Coordinates of C-alpha atoms and ligand atoms in Angstrom, one line a residue:
X28 CA 0.0 0.0 0.0
X29 CA 2.8 2.4 0.8
X30 CA 4.5 2.0 -2.6
X31 CA 1.1 2.6 -4.3
X32 CA 0.4 5.7 -2.2
X33 CA 3.9 7.0 -3.0
X34 CA 3.4 6.5 -6.8
X35 CA -0.1 8.0 -6.9
X36 CA 0.9 10.9 -4.7
X37 CA 3.9 11.7 -6.9
X38 CA 1.9 11.4 -10.1
X39 CA -0.9 13.6 -8.8
X40 CA 1.5 16.3 -7.4
X41 CA 2.9 16.8 -10.9
X42 CA -0.4 17.7 -12.5
X43 CA -1.3 21.4 -12.2
X44 CA -4.9 22.0 -11.2
X45 CA -5.6 25.5 -10.0
X46 CA -9.0 26.1 -8.4
X47 CA -11.6 26.4 -11.1
X48 CA -9.2 24.7 -13.5
X49 CA -9.1 21.2 -12.1
X50 CA -9.8 19.3 -15.4
X51 CA -6.4 17.7 -15.8
X52 CA -6.4 16.4 -12.3
X53 CA -10.0 15.2 -12.6
X54 CA -9.3 13.4 -15.9
X55 CA -6.3 11.6 -14.4
X56 CA -8.3 10.5 -11.3
X57 CA -11.2 9.3 -13.5
X58 CA -8.7 7.2 -15.6
X59 CA -7.2 5.7 -12.4
X60 CA -10.6 4.9 -11.0
X61 CA -11.6 3.3 -14.3
X62 CA -8.6 1.1 -14.1
X63 CA -10.0 -0.1 -10.7
X64 CA -13.3 -0.9 -12.4
X65 CA -14.9 2.1 -10.8
X66 CA -17.4 4.2 -12.8
X67 CA -17.4 8.0 -12.3
X68 CA -19.3 11.0 -13.4
X69 CA -18.7 14.7 -12.9
X70 CA -21.2 17.5 -12.1
X71 CA -21.4 20.9 -13.7
X72 CA -18.9 22.4 -11.2
X73 CA -16.4 19.7 -12.1
X74 CA -16.6 17.6 -9.0
X75 CA -15.9 13.9 -9.7
X76 CA -18.2 11.3 -8.1
X77 CA -17.8 7.6 -7.7
X78 CA -20.7 5.9 -5.9
X79 CA -20.6 2.5 -4.2
X80 CA -24.0 1.1 -3.3
X81 CA -24.7 -0.4 0.1
X82 CA -27.1 -0.4 3.1
X83 CA -27.3 1.9 6.1
X84 CA -26.6 5.6 6.5
X85 CA -25.0 7.1 3.4
X86 CA -21.5 8.5 3.5
X87 CA -20.0 11.3 1.4
X88 CA -16.2 10.9 1.6
X89 CA -14.6 13.8 -0.1
X90 CA -11.2 15.4 -0.7
X91 CA -10.4 18.4 -2.9
X92 CA -8.3 18.1 -6.1
X93 CA -7.7 21.8 -6.7
X94 CA -4.7 23.8 -5.6
X95 CA -4.0 27.4 -4.9
X96 CA -2.0 29.7 -7.2
X97 CA -2.5 32.7 -9.4
X98 CA -4.4 34.2 -12.3
X99 CA -2.8 36.4 -14.9
X100 CA -4.0 40.0 -14.1
X101 CA -2.0 42.1 -16.5
X102 CA 0.6 41.6 -19.2
X103 CA 3.2 44.4 -19.1
X104 CA 4.5 45.9 -22.3
X105 CA 7.9 44.4 -21.6
X106 CA 6.5 40.8 -21.4
X107 CA 6.4 40.5 -17.6
X108 CA 3.2 39.0 -16.1
X109 CA 1.4 40.5 -13.1
X110 CA -0.8 38.0 -11.2
X111 CA -3.7 38.0 -8.9
X112 CA -3.6 35.5 -6.0
X113 CA -6.1 32.7 -5.9
X114 CA -6.4 31.1 -2.4
X115 CA -4.3 31.5 0.7
X116 CA -1.0 32.2 -1.1
X117 CA 1.8 33.0 1.4
X118 CA 3.3 36.2 0.0
X119 CA 6.5 36.0 2.0
X120 CA 7.4 32.7 0.3
X121 CA 6.9 33.9 -3.3
X122 CA 10.0 35.7 -4.6
X123 CA 12.3 33.4 -6.6
X124 CA 9.6 30.7 -6.9
X125 CA 9.4 28.7 -10.1
X126 CA 5.8 28.9 -11.6
X127 CA 4.0 27.3 -14.4
X128 CA 1.6 29.2 -16.7
X129 CA -1.0 26.6 -17.5
X130 CA -2.1 26.5 -21.1
X131 CA -2.7 22.7 -21.4
X132 CA -0.7 19.5 -21.4
X133 CA 2.5 19.9 -23.4
X134 CA 1.8 23.7 -23.9
X135 CA 2.5 25.0 -20.4
X136 CA 5.0 27.8 -20.1
X137 CA 7.6 28.0 -17.3
X138 CA 8.3 31.2 -15.4
X139 CA 10.0 32.6 -12.3
X140 CA 8.8 35.2 -9.9
X141 CA 11.4 37.9 -9.9
X142 CA 13.4 38.7 -6.8
X143 CA 15.2 42.0 -6.9
X144 CA 19.0 41.5 -7.4
X145 CA 20.5 41.1 -4.0
X146 CA 23.4 43.5 -4.8
X147 CA 20.9 46.2 -5.4
X148 CA 18.7 45.5 -2.3
X149 CA 18.8 48.3 0.3
X150 CA 19.0 47.5 4.0
X151 CA 15.4 48.6 4.6
X152 CA 14.2 46.3 1.7
X153 CA 16.1 43.3 3.1
X154 CA 13.5 42.2 5.7
X155 CA 10.4 43.4 4.0
X156 CA 7.7 41.2 2.5
X157 CA 6.5 42.4 -0.8
X158 CA 2.8 42.3 -1.5
X159 CA 1.9 40.1 -4.4
X160 CA 0.8 43.1 -6.4
X161 CA 4.4 44.3 -6.5
X162 CA 5.7 40.9 -7.8
X163 CA 6.1 40.0 -11.5
X164 CA 6.5 36.8 -13.4
X165 CA 9.4 36.5 -15.9
X166 CA 8.7 33.9 -18.6
X167 CA 11.6 34.9 -20.8
X168 CA 9.5 36.8 -23.4
X169 CA 10.1 40.5 -23.9
X170 CA 7.0 42.0 -25.3
X171 CA 3.2 41.8 -24.8
X172 CA 2.8 40.7 -28.4
X173 CA 5.1 37.7 -27.8
X174 CA 3.2 36.8 -24.6
X175 CA -0.1 37.0 -26.6
X176 CA 1.4 34.8 -29.3
X177 CA 2.3 32.2 -26.7
X178 CA -1.4 32.0 -25.9
X179 CA -1.2 33.7 -22.5
X180 CA -4.1 36.0 -21.7
X181 CA -5.6 37.8 -18.8
X182 CA -7.3 35.1 -16.8
X183 CA -4.8 32.3 -17.6
X184 CA -4.1 30.1 -14.6
X185 CA -0.6 30.0 -13.0
X186 CA 0.5 27.5 -10.3
X187 CA 3.8 26.7 -8.6
X188 CA 6.0 24.7 -10.9
X189 CA 5.0 21.1 -10.0
X190 CA 7.9 19.6 -8.0
X191 CA 8.5 16.5 -5.9
X192 CA 11.5 15.9 -3.6
X193 CA 11.9 12.6 -1.7
X194 CA 13.2 13.3 1.8
X195 CA 14.6 10.7 4.2
X196 CA 12.3 8.3 6.1
X197 CA 9.4 8.2 3.6
X198 CA 8.8 11.9 3.7
X199 CA 7.7 13.7 0.5
X200 CA 8.2 17.4 -0.1
X201 CA 6.7 19.3 -3.0
X202 CA 3.8 21.1 -4.5
X203 CA 0.1 20.6 -3.6
X204 CA 0.6 17.8 -1.1
X205 CA -2.5 19.8 -0.1
X206 CA -4.5 18.0 -1.2
X207 CA -3.2 15.4 -3.7
X208 CA -2.2 13.4 -0.6
X209 CA -5.9 13.3 0.2
X210 CA -6.7 12.2 -3.3
X211 CA -4.1 9.4 -3.1
X212 CA -5.7 8.2 0.1
X213 CA -9.1 8.4 -1.5
X214 CA -7.9 6.2 -4.3
X215 CA -6.8 3.6 -1.8
X216 CA -10.3 3.7 -0.2
X217 CA -11.8 3.3 -3.7
X218 CA -9.7 0.3 -4.4
X219 CA -11.1 -1.3 -1.2
X220 CA -14.7 -0.2 -1.9
X221 CA -14.6 -1.6 -5.4
X222 CA -13.9 -5.1 -4.0
X223 CA -16.1 -5.1 -0.8
X224 CA -19.1 -7.3 -0.4
X225 CA -21.0 -5.3 2.2
X226 CA -21.1 -1.9 3.9
X227 CA -22.8 1.5 3.8
X228 CA -23.5 3.4 0.6
X229 CA -20.4 5.5 0.0
X230 CA -20.1 8.5 -2.4
X231 CA -16.5 9.2 -3.0
X232 CA -16.1 12.8 -4.2
X233 CA -13.0 14.6 -5.5
X234 CA -14.1 18.2 -5.1
X235 CA -13.3 21.6 -6.8
X236 CA -12.5 25.1 -5.7
X237 CA -11.8 24.3 -2.0
X238 CA -8.8 26.7 -2.0
X239 CA -11.0 29.4 -3.6
X240 CA -14.2 29.7 -1.7
X241 CA -14.6 26.4 0.2
X242 CA -17.9 25.7 -1.4
X243 CA -17.1 23.7 -4.6
X244 CA -18.3 20.5 -2.9
X245 CA -21.6 22.0 -1.9
X246 CA -23.6 21.4 -5.0
X247 CA -22.6 17.7 -4.9
X248 CA -23.6 17.5 -1.2
X249 CA -26.9 19.1 -2.0
X250 CA -27.5 16.5 -4.6
X251 CA -26.4 13.5 -2.6
X252 CA -27.9 14.6 0.8
X253 CA -25.6 12.3 2.7
X254 CA -26.2 11.3 6.4
X255 CA -22.5 11.4 7.1
X256 CA -19.7 13.5 5.6
X257 CA -16.0 12.7 6.1
X258 CA -13.5 15.2 4.7
X259 CA -9.9 14.4 3.9
X260 CA -7.2 17.1 4.0
X261 CA -4.1 18.1 5.8
X262 CA -3.9 18.6 9.5
X263 CA -1.4 21.1 10.6
X264 CA 1.7 19.4 12.0
X265 CA 3.0 21.3 15.0
X266 CA 6.4 19.7 15.4
X267 CA 8.6 22.3 13.8
X268 CA 10.2 25.0 16.0
X269 CA 7.8 27.7 14.8
X270 CA 4.6 25.7 15.5
X271 CA 5.0 24.0 18.9
X272 CA 2.7 26.3 20.7
X273 CA -0.2 25.4 18.4
X274 CA -0.8 21.8 19.3
X275 CA 0.5 18.3 19.5
X276 CA 0.5 16.9 16.0
X277 CA 3.7 15.3 14.7
X278 CA 4.7 14.3 11.2
X279 CA 4.9 10.5 11.1
X280 CA 2.8 10.3 14.3
X281 CA -0.2 8.8 12.5
X282 CA -3.4 10.1 11.0
X283 CA -5.3 12.8 12.8
X284 CA -8.8 14.0 13.4
X285 CA -10.0 17.6 14.0
X286 CA -12.0 18.2 17.1
X287 CA -12.5 21.8 16.4
X288 CA -11.9 24.3 13.6
X289 CA -12.9 27.9 13.2
X290 CA -12.1 30.7 10.9
X291 CA -13.2 34.2 11.7
X292 CA -11.4 36.1 8.9
X293 CA -14.0 37.1 6.3
X294 CA -16.2 34.1 7.1
X295 CA -17.6 32.7 10.3
X296 CA -17.5 29.0 10.0
X297 CA -15.8 25.8 11.2
X298 CA -16.6 22.2 12.2
X299 CA -17.3 20.7 15.6
X300 CA -17.5 17.0 14.6
X301 CA -20.5 14.8 15.4
X302 CA -19.8 12.8 18.5
X303 CA -20.7 9.5 16.8
X304 CA -18.0 10.1 14.2
X305 CA -15.4 11.0 16.9
X306 CA -16.2 7.8 18.7
X307 CA -16.2 5.7 15.5
X308 CA -12.6 6.8 14.7
X309 CA -11.4 6.6 18.3
X310 CA -12.6 3.0 18.7
X311 CA -11.5 1.9 15.2
X312 CA -8.0 3.3 15.8
X313 CA -7.8 1.7 19.2
X314 CA -8.9 -1.7 17.8
X315 CA -6.4 -1.5 14.9
X316 CA -3.7 -0.4 17.4
X317 CA -3.2 2.7 15.1
X318 CA -2.1 6.0 16.7
X319 CA -4.7 8.7 16.1
X320 CA -3.7 12.3 16.7
X321 CA -6.0 15.1 17.7
X322 CA -6.1 18.6 16.4
X323 CA -8.1 21.7 17.6
X324 CA -7.3 25.1 16.3
X325 CA -8.5 28.2 14.6
X326 CA -7.3 29.7 11.4
X327 CA -8.1 26.9 9.0
X328 CA -11.2 25.7 7.4
X329 CA -12.3 23.0 4.9
X330 CA -15.3 22.8 2.6
X331 CA -16.9 20.5 5.3
X332 CA -17.9 23.6 7.1
X333 CA -20.5 24.2 4.4
X334 CA -21.3 20.5 3.5
X335 CA -22.3 19.8 7.2
X336 CA -25.2 22.3 6.8
X337 CA -26.9 20.6 3.9
X338 CA -30.4 19.1 4.2
X339 CA -31.3 18.2 7.8
X340 CA -27.6 18.6 8.7
X341 CA -24.9 16.0 8.2
X342 CA -22.8 14.1 10.8
X343 CA -19.4 15.5 9.9
X344 CA -15.8 15.1 10.7
X345 CA -12.5 16.3 9.2
X346 CA -9.9 13.5 9.0
X347 CA -6.4 14.1 7.8
X348 CA -2.7 13.5 7.5
X349 CA -0.2 15.8 9.3
X350 CA 1.5 18.2 7.0
X351 CA 4.2 20.9 7.3
X352 CA 4.6 24.3 5.6
X353 CA 1.0 24.6 4.3
X354 CA 0.5 26.5 1.1
X355 CA 4.2 27.1 0.4
X356 CA 5.6 25.6 -2.8
X357 CA 7.3 22.8 -0.7
X358 CA 4.8 21.2 1.6
X359 CA 5.9 18.0 3.5
X360 CA 4.0 14.9 4.5
X361 CA 5.0 11.4 5.6
X362 CA 3.8 8.4 3.6
X363 CA 3.4 6.3 6.8
X364 CA 0.6 8.7 7.9
X365 CA -1.1 8.2 4.5
X366 CA -1.0 4.5 5.0
X367 CA -2.4 4.8 8.5
X368 CA -5.2 7.2 7.3
X369 CA -6.2 4.8 4.5
X370 CA -6.3 1.8 6.9
X371 CA -8.3 3.8 9.4
X372 CA -10.9 5.0 6.9
X373 CA -11.3 1.6 5.3
X374 CA -11.9 0.0 8.7
X375 CA -14.2 2.8 10.0
X376 CA -16.4 2.6 6.9
X377 CA -16.8 -1.1 7.5
X378 CA -18.3 -0.4 10.9
X379 CA -21.1 1.9 9.7
X380 CA -24.2 -0.2 9.5
X381 CA -28.0 0.2 9.8
X382 CA -27.6 0.4 13.6
X383 CA -25.1 3.2 13.5
X384 CA -26.8 5.9 15.5
X385 CA -26.6 9.6 14.5
X386 CA -29.4 10.7 16.8
X387 CA -28.1 13.2 19.3
X388 CA -30.6 11.9 21.9
X389 CA -28.8 8.6 21.9
X390 CA -25.4 10.2 22.8
Ligands
LIG27 ZN1 -6.5 21.5 1.4

């Protein structure tokens, strides 16, 4: 399982898929699911759905396939591109980044975000973070006409240059570990569901536009009206020197569940998971002798915040893999956590039956 997760993760990390432009990722996932004998369909938003029939409460298990990045905002007369940010792009990690102007497979154009020559940097500029509006992308062309001839227009998507670096001890660094690692785990779950003989109805969804407005999965949830929603994404690892105050989640320490999330900047939302879901994952992890880490923090949200509010309300929980350096061009995860998360999900899904109580009066 670990080798397969590694291969799928590395393959998916190398496909650009900016929010709203997920088509290449979706097509690859559909191809991989078809190879497992799993039929898929997509909705008008671009969400990809694979449904596995069963009995008992229905489960929507979902993970986003989009990534953050940029949109071309202006093409300068001298051929430089100005970009608008799409998603939570960390501006202090942008200068000198390699980027990819996404025109289509085989037609993408490489670029670099300029960083003022160090020899010309004044002391007061040295420790200053430049807002993205001051940054520019250099693709090697020297006039607006050349840029137009290359097919680049206002509105063209731009991502970090896809990149994968294998670190020691099964750790992988690179672009869009958030959330291609979730997609790789979901493929493992699909492989299991394709061969199972019993269990609840499961709707596996690879969702769109999570990094943009957190609501891409919503139309799919409105259509499916699931009883249960399990969302897969990163959980912030807190075992680097700059994060220790924030919690107790370590990379390689096993899968994690979120007991509380909240975001008050621009939107008031978050998820307090359903107690039946917390107890399902707690007991499953204990019985499998798998470590299960716990996370509770503000500042991050997933699309589950909106999915939980569909219909009569959905029993919801955010499950995830620890990840470092979120939203930078080099995020880091540990393959062993992805293995643990896959095993935990497969076992937990198998325990959801007609008797699984979601009634709050029973808690
Ligand atoms: Zn994510």
